[in-house]
Amino acid sequence: MKDTLLRFSNVSKNYYGNVVLENINFEVRAGEIHALIGENGAGKSTLMNVLFGMPVIHTTGGYEGDVLINGEKVDIKSPYEAMHAGIGMVHQEFMLIPGFTITENIKINREITLPNMVSRILGKRLETLDMIKMNTDARKALDTLDMGIEEFTLVAGLPVGHKQFIEIAREIDKSGIKILVFDEPTAVLTESEAHNLLNAIRRLSQLGIGIIFISHRLDEVIDVADRVTVLRDGQLVTTKEVKDTNAVEIAQLMIGRSVTIERVHSDKRKISDDIMLSVKGLRVGMPGEMVRGIDLEVRKGEIIGIGGLAGQGKLGIANGIMGTYPARGEVIFNGKPLKMNAPHLTIASGIAFVSEDRKGVGLLLNESIELNIAFTDMQINNGFLHKFAGFTIKNYREIRKHAERMIKDLDIRCKSSLQNTGSLSGGNQQKVCVARALTQKPQFIFVSEPTRGIDVGAKKLILDLLFKLNEEYGMTIVMTSSELAEMRSICDKIIIICNGTVAGVLTPDASDADFGLMMSGSRIRNAGDAALTDKGGI
Amino acid sequence: MLLGEENKVVFNYKGILSWVLDNIVTIIFVLFVLFGFMISKDIRMNYFLSELCDRLFRNSFLVLSLIIPVLAGLGLNFGIVIGAMCGQAAIALARYHGLGGMSGLLFCFVISFLLAVLCGYFTGKLYNKTRGQEMIAGLIAGFFANGVYQFIFLFMVGVIIKVPATHPLIMPNGIGVRMTVDLVPVENGGLKFALENMYKIPFVHALLVVALVALVILFIGYYLNKKRGEGYKNRPVSFGFNVLMCLLIASMAVYVMAAAPKLFGVSSNLNAIASNLNKESDLEAVKSELRAITSEISAIAANDDVIAPRLNAAVSDINDMIIPNLTPAKLNAVTSFIYATASDINTAAIVSSPNVMVSNFMQVRTVPVAVGLLIIGLCIFTSLIMRTKLGQDFRSVGQSQHIAEVSGINVDRTRIIATIISTVLAGWGQLIFIQSLGTLSTYSAHTQIGMFSVAALLVGGASTSRASVKNAIFGTILFNAMFIMSPTIGESLFGAAGLAEYFRTLMVYGVIGVALGLHVWKANKKNRIVVE
């Protein structure tokens, strides 16, 4: 047994009573590649924030339990201290300065200097840079990674794969590096780049560095890791030797919840065979949620779920069709082609949108509830307006009447319809968003992350409301969500998005392992489950 | 990957276009000056060069003080106005206490330094609080500081700080500092031309020295880059071009010096005598100097038939009119007579010159060496500091505050240091500016410094995020060339030299506007969201 480099002992963390980590016991040995996996919000980032002493941990009351490095208890207060303790991180978004050379990036704030006349009087900061030594060091680090690129090349314009390697070179150039964290390192790489990276990671582990490998790609985890730890909802599910397990089991552990899913059933629903919305080759440039070619068909009366891990592009679909981000592709709604990148026309054609960005796009936070509810209808359909002496004026009486009906129907808890939406709770804000969308009298509605940041009771209300709209008014709903459970409770089918494309379509009652494998974009999914392909196919 | 592809495309297909866009401001200015030369036949080269030279030495220091904040990511530091006020306060203080000469200069530099460090610290603090809006903050801080400056100079001096009303610095009613204060000439122990007149050499000599020094620096740089293992920084083409330019300028200077008639020297000797003539002069010594000059002129006249009549006339002027009348009572009349004779000889020299270029170059005013050395010193300082850890920190912070912070660099402190350095340099730059003008316009000399310096730097090809010594010097030359040319262009095009003022205003604010617009446009282009 090799010696343990890092150990988390009973680490817990809560943000204002909201428990995000609970009694985590986790260790990394020297020369080991330890994969850490879990869904979004499972607690991986928080665990790493604790390790790096990020300010977000300390400004919210610190953590409980102990972190031990080489068996000694440490209390890391800042990323800078973490660096001195021998912990390095290869970031998902690169921490590289494009206008600097590779050497300058590798040596940032660790420059080698030579004293000169002035620095002897005025201090170390005026010492001259020793570019020769810096270049030599950078060369050494790059050679360790088998990178032939010249160390004095500017970083701007290098391929993403190279940038990743420069980040790694910077970490291994730091003297005494013991633990290296890779956060989704292959997310932005091509297949061959990813292959090179995994080889480099193996080589680093052979140097005796303990590696924490965070990834959603289960096939990579199986490929490269020695052990795997699964987190779910802030709890450590299990730690296993990779050779004792397989991707299906890991996927199951990642998704599986003890709670059973209650499907809502209703006989009154009518799903027609008419295709209401047809999308071909949709590409959307939403930063962090790129959509790279999606085909999709929605029938009238259906409730469709769009799922997938964060950053894979599920949120881009609704945003692209609605025109909030630049998009390309063919969208046909009710038999008529939709003009892309024209939100006004899209809304006018009868599609409503409840955005995932409630505070940014969804609401005018400093305006009243009634104005928020009436706003889109006023803009698009000239509703709630009347003409007076050549001026167009808001019809306050109509707005008030309508808003009060909505407040009653949707049970928005507020003091009056004049209250600012910024002062409402998350659930009630979401209801205002839905009310605004309904005011347009849409036939079709996109709902993104309807229950994000909402407490459990309100979640149920929102889902019931959506279901009721579908049931009573035949409204077609496309719901994008990170929470599988809620989609499985009301959706007719769930489309899983991975890497900007459709990974597959699942029925709500498909197994946890199916969901887990498909979401992680594992390339081995064809190997086993034949049932998967039966349920798939649009 | 995205960035790389974009660069490649720009490089392959739109290379020239993007180069033009990058340097649009510079190109407009070069065209403007060339246009001026084309349409106005009567602008004399010697006048143009003299003016340009004066302005270059007066303004370069101020423009150079802007470089470090740009590199540290603070943008164009309009706050140098505050530094300029510190410099003026130091001069006013020296004038009040009657300090001058070398010691007076040192006093001014020290006082200005102390004030500017203090002001720079607070300006830096302000910039840290107004991240992303530093340029506007600097502009407004400058206006605010102007208010404080006026309060001190117009009210506090006299009302709170007791001063004698009879002092030439103070307004007749004993409250406030006068609008314009004449500095005492350096000969009389004042600050006027204190640096300027320390040591002066003819323009062609300066040209030769600068070209040779630049040549030496080029070779040293090339060698050092090689020795340090940074050979990749040496670009043979541009190195060869620079060496060629230096050699060209040097050989031109040598040619002018060799071909120039000795008469130019005689004429400038006469001018020197006239300018040094005062009541305390030893008149007998002056007389013997004049006699020596007459024999020199006669010798030249004997060899040149064409100008012999003119020269003989000059000789007889000196012998018959000047030397006999050289008495303390008639000093003023004689002085102007000497000037007139000198200009006669000058004319003769021009006639006898082998070509126009030589005579033009010989007539350019002399160059202040001390100021030149200070400017070169600042250029070297700016390049050297960027090679230190502090300079690297400036660059890191300038490129990305976030990454610098994560890497453990104290971003706030680094930005404050950059602001302090800039403010101190601006204060010293204003000292050079004022002593070169010779008068202190107490309430207006500093107001436009910020705008003009910023515009000059931008004209040199700098942007809000990129600047170098080269940009600053080249920009100062081009910008001031525009200043000199505008009246001529106004005269030739519209028959009104008064249009120059509008031209200048248009150009200054136009340049700043275009540069800021381009900056935002480029930033937006970089951040534009694209569909993959």
mmCIF file of N, CA and C in Angstrom, chain A residues 431-523:
data_model
loop_
_atom_site.group_PDB
_atom_site.id
_atom_site.type_symbol
_atom_site.label_atom_id
_atom_site.label_comp_id
_atom_site.label_asym_id
_atom_site.label_seq_id
_atom_site.Cartn_x
_atom_site.Cartn_y
_atom_site.Cartn_z
ATOM 1 N N LYS A 431 -43.351 32.026 -10.581
ATOM 2 C CA LYS A 431 -44.768 32.064 -10.948
ATOM 3 C C LYS A 431 -45.073 33.319 -11.746
ATOM 4 N N VAL A 432 -44.433 34.451 -11.408
ATOM 5 C CA VAL A 432 -44.641 35.675 -12.179
ATOM 6 C C VAL A 432 -44.158 35.461 -13.613
ATOM 7 N N CYS A 433 -43.022 34.770 -13.746
ATOM 8 C CA CYS A 433 -42.502 34.483 -15.088
ATOM 9 C C CYS A 433 -43.509 33.658 -15.878
ATOM 10 N N VAL A 434 -44.062 32.658 -15.235
ATOM 11 C CA VAL A 434 -45.046 31.800 -15.916
ATOM 12 C C VAL A 434 -46.279 32.626 -16.265
ATOM 13 N N ALA A 435 -46.695 33.479 -15.314
ATOM 14 C CA ALA A 435 -47.871 34.316 -15.570
ATOM 15 C C ALA A 435 -47.638 35.217 -16.776
ATOM 16 N N ARG A 436 -46.436 35.756 -16.870
ATOM 17 C CA ARG A 436 -46.115 36.628 -17.998
ATOM 18 C C ARG A 436 -46.202 35.843 -19.310
ATOM 19 N N ALA A 437 -45.652 34.622 -19.290
ATOM 20 C CA ALA A 437 -45.692 33.789 -20.488
ATOM 21 C C ALA A 437 -47.141 33.460 -20.843
ATOM 22 N N LEU A 438 -47.976 33.163 -19.848
ATOM 23 C CA LEU A 438 -49.369 32.782 -20.115
ATOM 24 C C LEU A 438 -50.168 33.958 -20.648
ATOM 25 N N THR A 439 -49.815 35.158 -20.242
ATOM 26 C CA THR A 439 -50.531 36.347 -20.684
ATOM 27 C C THR A 439 -50.472 36.495 -22.198
ATOM 28 N N GLN A 440 -49.391 35.960 -22.789
ATOM 29 C CA GLN A 440 -49.304 36.007 -24.256
ATOM 30 C C GLN A 440 -50.273 35.048 -24.923
ATOM 31 N N LYS A 441 -50.940 34.222 -24.152
ATOM 32 C CA LYS A 441 -51.807 33.154 -24.654
ATOM 33 C C LYS A 441 -51.078 32.282 -25.678
ATOM 34 N N PRO A 442 -49.982 31.659 -25.249
ATOM 35 C CA PRO A 442 -49.189 30.880 -26.202
ATOM 36 C C PRO A 442 -49.769 29.496 -26.423
ATOM 37 N N GLN A 443 -49.384 28.903 -27.591
ATOM 38 C CA GLN A 443 -49.776 27.509 -27.821
ATOM 39 C C GLN A 443 -48.645 26.591 -27.385
ATOM 40 N N PHE A 444 -47.480 27.200 -27.223
ATOM 41 C CA PHE A 444 -46.267 26.419 -27.053
ATOM 42 C C PHE A 444 -45.397 27.174 -26.054
ATOM 43 N N ILE A 445 -44.817 26.444 -25.123
ATOM 44 C CA ILE A 445 -44.019 27.157 -24.129
ATOM 45 C C ILE A 445 -42.710 26.411 -23.845
ATOM 46 N N PHE A 446 -41.619 27.184 -23.838
ATOM 47 C CA PHE A 446 -40.319 26.660 -23.395
ATOM 48 C C PHE A 446 -40.144 27.039 -21.936
ATOM 49 N N VAL A 447 -39.871 26.050 -21.110
ATOM 50 C CA VAL A 447 -39.620 26.341 -19.700
ATOM 51 C C VAL A 447 -38.232 25.818 -19.366
ATOM 52 N N SER A 448 -37.337 26.713 -18.969
ATOM 53 C CA SER A 448 -35.974 26.284 -18.645
ATOM 54 C C SER A 448 -35.741 26.348 -17.144
ATOM 55 N N GLU A 449 -35.224 25.277 -16.605
ATOM 56 C CA GLU A 449 -34.900 25.180 -15.178
ATOM 57 C C GLU A 449 -36.008 25.778 -14.313
ATOM 58 N N PRO A 450 -37.246 25.259 -14.426
ATOM 59 C CA PRO A 450 -38.356 25.915 -13.724
ATOM 60 C C PRO A 450 -38.216 25.866 -12.210
ATOM 61 N N THR A 451 -37.459 24.931 -11.692
ATOM 62 C CA THR A 451 -37.418 24.804 -10.220
ATOM 63 C C THR A 451 -36.070 25.165 -9.632
ATOM 64 N N ARG A 452 -35.227 25.814 -10.439
ATOM 65 C CA ARG A 452 -33.901 26.175 -9.917
ATOM 66 C C ARG A 452 -34.049 27.185 -8.778
ATOM 67 N N GLY A 453 -33.382 26.912 -7.676
ATOM 68 C CA GLY A 453 -33.378 27.840 -6.555
ATOM 69 C C GLY A 453 -34.719 28.015 -5.881
ATOM 70 N N ILE A 454 -35.519 26.971 -5.899
ATOM 71 C CA ILE A 454 -36.843 27.068 -5.311
ATOM 72 C C ILE A 454 -36.978 25.963 -4.274
ATOM 73 N N ASP A 455 -37.659 26.261 -3.163
ATOM 74 C CA ASP A 455 -37.737 25.216 -2.132
ATOM 75 C C ASP A 455 -38.699 24.103 -2.552
ATOM 76 N N VAL A 456 -38.617 22.996 -1.817
ATOM 77 C CA VAL A 456 -39.261 21.767 -2.257
ATOM 78 C C VAL A 456 -40.765 21.923 -2.478
ATOM 79 N N GLY A 457 -41.438 22.621 -1.549
ATOM 80 C CA GLY A 457 -42.883 22.773 -1.660
ATOM 81 C C GLY A 457 -43.272 23.501 -2.942
ATOM 82 N N ALA A 458 -42.514 24.596 -3.214
ATOM 83 C CA ALA A 458 -42.823 25.405 -4.389
ATOM 84 C C ALA A 458 -42.543 24.645 -5.679
ATOM 85 N N LYS A 459 -41.525 23.776 -5.653
ATOM 86 C CA LYS A 459 -41.206 22.962 -6.826
ATOM 87 C C LYS A 459 -42.435 22.195 -7.279
ATOM 88 N N LYS A 460 -43.071 21.558 -6.325
ATOM 89 C CA LYS A 460 -44.233 20.734 -6.619
ATOM 90 C C LYS A 460 -45.335 21.579 -7.258
ATOM 91 N N LEU A 461 -45.533 22.776 -6.692
ATOM 92 C CA LEU A 461 -46.573 23.660 -7.219
ATOM 93 C C LEU A 461 -46.313 24.025 -8.673
ATOM 94 N N ILE A 462 -45.069 24.348 -8.967
ATOM 95 C CA ILE A 462 -44.715 24.753 -10.336
ATOM 96 C C ILE A 462 -44.946 23.594 -11.294
ATOM 97 N N LEU A 463 -44.501 22.399 -10.903
ATOM 98 C CA LEU A 463 -44.671 21.243 -11.780
ATOM 99 C C LEU A 463 -46.154 20.940 -11.994
ATOM 100 N N ASP A 464 -46.924 21.029 -10.910
ATOM 101 C CA ASP A 464 -48.368 20.780 -11.032
ATOM 102 C C ASP A 464 -49.011 21.784 -11.978
ATOM 103 N N LEU A 465 -48.546 23.043 -11.857
ATOM 104 C CA LEU A 465 -49.089 24.101 -12.699
ATOM 105 C C LEU A 465 -48.830 23.796 -14.171
ATOM 106 N N LEU A 466 -47.579 23.395 -14.473
ATOM 107 C CA LEU A 466 -47.228 23.086 -15.866
ATOM 108 C C LEU A 466 -48.104 21.942 -16.377
ATOM 109 N N PHE A 467 -48.247 20.943 -15.540
ATOM 110 C CA PHE A 467 -49.032 19.780 -15.964
ATOM 111 C C PHE A 467 -50.488 20.185 -16.213
ATOM 112 N N LYS A 468 -50.991 21.044 -15.346
ATOM 113 C CA LYS A 468 -52.384 21.480 -15.484
ATOM 114 C C LYS A 468 -52.594 22.259 -16.782
ATOM 115 N N LEU A 469 -51.621 23.100 -17.123
ATOM 116 C CA LEU A 469 -51.712 23.868 -18.366
ATOM 117 C C LEU A 469 -51.805 22.940 -19.561
ATOM 118 N N ASN A 470 -51.010 21.888 -19.505
ATOM 119 C CA ASN A 470 -51.006 20.924 -20.597
ATOM 120 C C ASN A 470 -52.327 20.179 -20.644
ATOM 121 N N GLU A 471 -52.785 19.800 -19.478
ATOM 122 C CA GLU A 471 -53.986 18.978 -19.384
ATOM 123 C C GLU A 471 -55.229 19.763 -19.797
ATOM 124 N N GLU A 472 -55.359 20.981 -19.298
ATOM 125 C CA GLU A 472 -56.608 21.719 -19.508
ATOM 126 C C GLU A 472 -56.630 22.515 -20.798
ATOM 127 N N TYR A 473 -55.486 23.115 -21.146
ATOM 128 C CA TYR A 473 -55.476 23.975 -22.325
ATOM 129 C C TYR A 473 -54.748 23.347 -23.504
ATOM 130 N N GLY A 474 -54.226 22.150 -23.337
ATOM 131 C CA GLY A 474 -53.524 21.471 -24.417
ATOM 132 C C GLY A 474 -52.237 22.155 -24.819
ATOM 133 N N MET A 475 -51.657 22.878 -23.879
ATOM 134 C CA MET A 475 -50.431 23.605 -24.196
ATOM 135 C C MET A 475 -49.262 22.637 -24.346
ATOM 136 N N THR A 476 -48.493 22.837 -25.411
ATOM 137 C CA THR A 476 -47.320 21.986 -25.624
ATOM 138 C C THR A 476 -46.146 22.566 -24.836
ATOM 139 N N ILE A 477 -45.454 21.707 -24.134
ATOM 140 C CA ILE A 477 -44.405 22.206 -23.232
ATOM 141 C C ILE A 477 -43.085 21.516 -23.529
ATOM 142 N N VAL A 478 -42.031 22.313 -23.648
ATOM 143 C CA VAL A 478 -40.677 21.757 -23.688
ATOM 144 C C VAL A 478 -39.966 22.261 -22.444
ATOM 145 N N MET A 479 -39.603 21.322 -21.594
ATOM 146 C CA MET A 479 -39.042 21.703 -20.307
ATOM 147 C C MET A 479 -37.587 21.283 -20.246
ATOM 148 N N THR A 480 -36.714 22.247 -20.008
ATOM 149 C CA THR A 480 -35.280 21.957 -19.885
ATOM 150 C C THR A 480 -34.933 21.975 -18.409
ATOM 151 N N SER A 481 -34.294 20.932 -17.929
ATOM 152 C CA SER A 481 -34.028 20.904 -16.498
ATOM 153 C C SER A 481 -32.795 20.073 -16.177
ATOM 154 N N SER A 482 -32.135 20.463 -15.070
ATOM 155 C CA SER A 482 -31.000 19.679 -14.598
ATOM 156 C C SER A 482 -31.461 18.576 -13.666
ATOM 157 N N GLU A 483 -32.732 18.665 -13.229
ATOM 158 C CA GLU A 483 -33.204 17.684 -12.266
ATOM 159 C C GLU A 483 -33.992 16.601 -12.983
ATOM 160 N N LEU A 484 -33.337 15.457 -13.097
ATOM 161 C CA LEU A 484 -33.960 14.347 -13.802
ATOM 162 C C LEU A 484 -35.290 13.964 -13.176
ATOM 163 N N ALA A 485 -35.301 13.955 -11.842
ATOM 164 C CA ALA A 485 -36.482 13.434 -11.156
ATOM 165 C C ALA A 485 -37.737 14.181 -11.566
ATOM 166 N N GLU A 486 -37.630 15.515 -11.664
ATOM 167 C CA GLU A 486 -38.839 16.279 -11.971
ATOM 168 C C GLU A 486 -39.267 16.069 -13.423
ATOM 169 N N MET A 487 -38.287 15.886 -14.307
ATOM 170 C CA MET A 487 -38.670 15.609 -15.695
ATOM 171 C C MET A 487 -39.320 14.235 -15.792
ATOM 172 N N ARG A 488 -38.770 13.308 -15.014
ATOM 173 C CA ARG A 488 -39.331 11.953 -15.071
ATOM 174 C C ARG A 488 -40.739 11.921 -14.499
ATOM 175 N N SER A 489 -41.092 12.920 -13.696
ATOM 176 C CA SER A 489 -42.436 12.886 -13.111
ATOM 177 C C SER A 489 -43.506 13.420 -14.056
ATOM 178 N N ILE A 490 -43.179 14.320 -14.969
ATOM 179 C CA ILE A 490 -44.260 14.842 -15.826
ATOM 180 C C ILE A 490 -44.023 14.699 -17.325
ATOM 181 N N CYS A 491 -42.800 14.409 -17.770
ATOM 182 C CA CYS A 491 -42.541 14.432 -19.209
ATOM 183 C C CYS A 491 -42.944 13.124 -19.879
ATOM 184 N N ASP A 492 -43.294 13.241 -21.175
ATOM 185 C CA ASP A 492 -43.618 12.044 -21.949
ATOM 186 C C ASP A 492 -42.354 11.370 -22.437
ATOM 187 N N LYS A 493 -41.382 12.157 -22.814
ATOM 188 C CA LYS A 493 -40.080 11.575 -23.119
ATOM 189 C C LYS A 493 -38.998 12.597 -22.790
ATOM 190 N N ILE A 494 -37.799 12.091 -22.620
ATOM 191 C CA ILE A 494 -36.701 12.955 -22.185
ATOM 192 C C ILE A 494 -35.555 12.831 -23.180
ATOM 193 N N ILE A 495 -35.176 13.987 -23.739
ATOM 194 C CA ILE A 495 -34.066 14.014 -24.690
ATOM 195 C C ILE A 495 -32.804 14.361 -23.911
ATOM 196 N N ILE A 496 -31.788 13.549 -24.063
ATOM 197 C CA ILE A 496 -30.541 13.823 -23.343
ATOM 198 C C ILE A 496 -29.544 14.461 -24.306
ATOM 199 N N ILE A 497 -29.025 15.606 -23.885
ATOM 200 C CA ILE A 497 -28.067 16.355 -24.708
ATOM 201 C C ILE A 497 -26.668 16.131 -24.155
ATOM 202 N N CYS A 498 -25.741 15.818 -25.041
ATOM 203 C CA CYS A 498 -24.362 15.667 -24.591
ATOM 204 C C CYS A 498 -23.450 16.272 -25.646
ATOM 205 N N ASN A 499 -22.554 17.134 -25.212
ATOM 206 C CA ASN A 499 -21.600 17.775 -26.105
ATOM 207 C C ASN A 499 -22.298 18.503 -27.271
ATOM 208 N N GLY A 500 -23.429 19.130 -26.966
ATOM 209 C CA GLY A 500 -24.099 19.937 -27.975
ATOM 210 C C GLY A 500 -24.922 19.170 -28.984
ATOM 211 N N THR A 501 -25.002 17.848 -28.835
ATOM 212 C CA THR A 501 -25.829 17.072 -29.761
ATOM 213 C C THR A 501 -26.751 16.142 -28.973
ATOM 214 N N VAL A 502 -27.713 15.568 -29.669
ATOM 215 C CA VAL A 502 -28.637 14.657 -28.986
ATOM 216 C C VAL A 502 -27.928 13.325 -28.746
ATOM 217 N N ALA A 503 -27.816 12.957 -27.453
ATOM 218 C CA ALA A 503 -27.173 11.676 -27.141
ATOM 219 C C ALA A 503 -28.178 10.545 -27.270
ATOM 220 N N GLY A 504 -29.449 10.858 -27.059
ATOM 221 C CA GLY A 504 -30.476 9.827 -27.176
ATOM 222 C C GLY A 504 -31.764 10.293 -26.547
ATOM 223 N N VAL A 505 -32.810 9.491 -26.715
ATOM 224 C CA VAL A 505 -34.106 9.827 -26.140
ATOM 225 C C VAL A 505 -34.508 8.685 -25.226
ATOM 226 N N LEU A 506 -34.946 9.014 -24.027
ATOM 227 C CA LEU A 506 -35.327 7.976 -23.062
ATOM 228 C C LEU A 506 -36.749 8.205 -22.598
ATOM 229 N N THR A 507 -37.402 7.106 -22.223
ATOM 230 C CA THR A 507 -38.713 7.238 -21.595
ATOM 231 C C THR A 507 -38.494 7.527 -20.120
ATOM 232 N N PRO A 508 -39.495 8.133 -19.470
ATOM 233 C CA PRO A 508 -39.305 8.510 -18.063
ATOM 234 C C PRO A 508 -38.977 7.320 -17.170
ATOM 235 N N ASP A 509 -39.427 6.120 -17.567
ATOM 236 C CA ASP A 509 -39.186 4.994 -16.661
ATOM 237 C C ASP A 509 -37.931 4.194 -17.020
ATOM 238 N N ALA A 510 -37.076 4.744 -17.864
ATOM 239 C CA ALA A 510 -35.803 4.070 -18.152
ATOM 240 C C ALA A 510 -34.967 3.993 -16.880
ATOM 241 N N SER A 511 -34.003 3.087 -16.868
ATOM 242 C CA SER A 511 -33.265 2.849 -15.622
ATOM 243 C C SER A 511 -32.260 3.950 -15.343
ATOM 244 N N ASP A 512 -31.828 4.055 -14.087
ATOM 245 C CA ASP A 512 -30.838 5.047 -13.689
ATOM 246 C C ASP A 512 -29.567 4.909 -14.502
ATOM 247 N N ALA A 513 -29.167 3.664 -14.723
ATOM 248 C CA ALA A 513 -27.919 3.426 -15.441
ATOM 249 C C ALA A 513 -28.011 3.966 -16.851
ATOM 250 N N ASP A 514 -29.171 3.789 -17.502
ATOM 251 C CA ASP A 514 -29.348 4.326 -18.845
ATOM 252 C C ASP A 514 -29.130 5.831 -18.859
ATOM 253 N N PHE A 515 -29.785 6.515 -17.906
ATOM 254 C CA PHE A 515 -29.640 7.973 -17.835
ATOM 255 C C PHE A 515 -28.191 8.357 -17.581
ATOM 256 N N GLY A 516 -27.594 7.702 -16.610
ATOM 257 C CA GLY A 516 -26.226 8.030 -16.219
ATOM 258 C C GLY A 516 -25.260 7.881 -17.368
ATOM 259 N N LEU A 517 -25.376 6.752 -18.083
ATOM 260 C CA LEU A 517 -24.441 6.496 -19.178
ATOM 261 C C LEU A 517 -24.639 7.501 -20.306
ATOM 262 N N MET A 518 -25.910 7.749 -20.601
ATOM 263 C CA MET A 518 -26.187 8.631 -21.729
ATOM 264 C C MET A 518 -25.746 10.062 -21.438
ATOM 265 N N MET A 519 -25.990 10.517 -20.209
ATOM 266 C CA MET A 519 -25.609 11.875 -19.845
ATOM 267 C C MET A 519 -24.105 12.045 -19.852
ATOM 268 N N SER A 520 -23.383 10.996 -19.474
ATOM 269 C CA SER A 520 -21.929 11.124 -19.407
ATOM 270 C C SER A 520 -21.306 10.936 -20.780
ATOM 271 N N GLY A 521 -22.142 10.695 -21.778
ATOM 272 C CA GLY A 521 -21.628 10.597 -23.142
ATOM 273 C C GLY A 521 -20.642 9.472 -23.310
ATOM 274 N N SER A 522 -20.800 8.425 -22.540
ATOM 275 C CA SER A 522 -19.856 7.321 -22.619
ATOM 276 C C SER A 522 -19.927 6.662 -23.981
ATOM 277 N N ARG A 523 -18.751 6.407 -24.489
ATOM 278 C CA ARG A 523 -18.720 5.819 -25.831
ATOM 279 C C ARG A 523 -18.939 4.307 -25.794
#
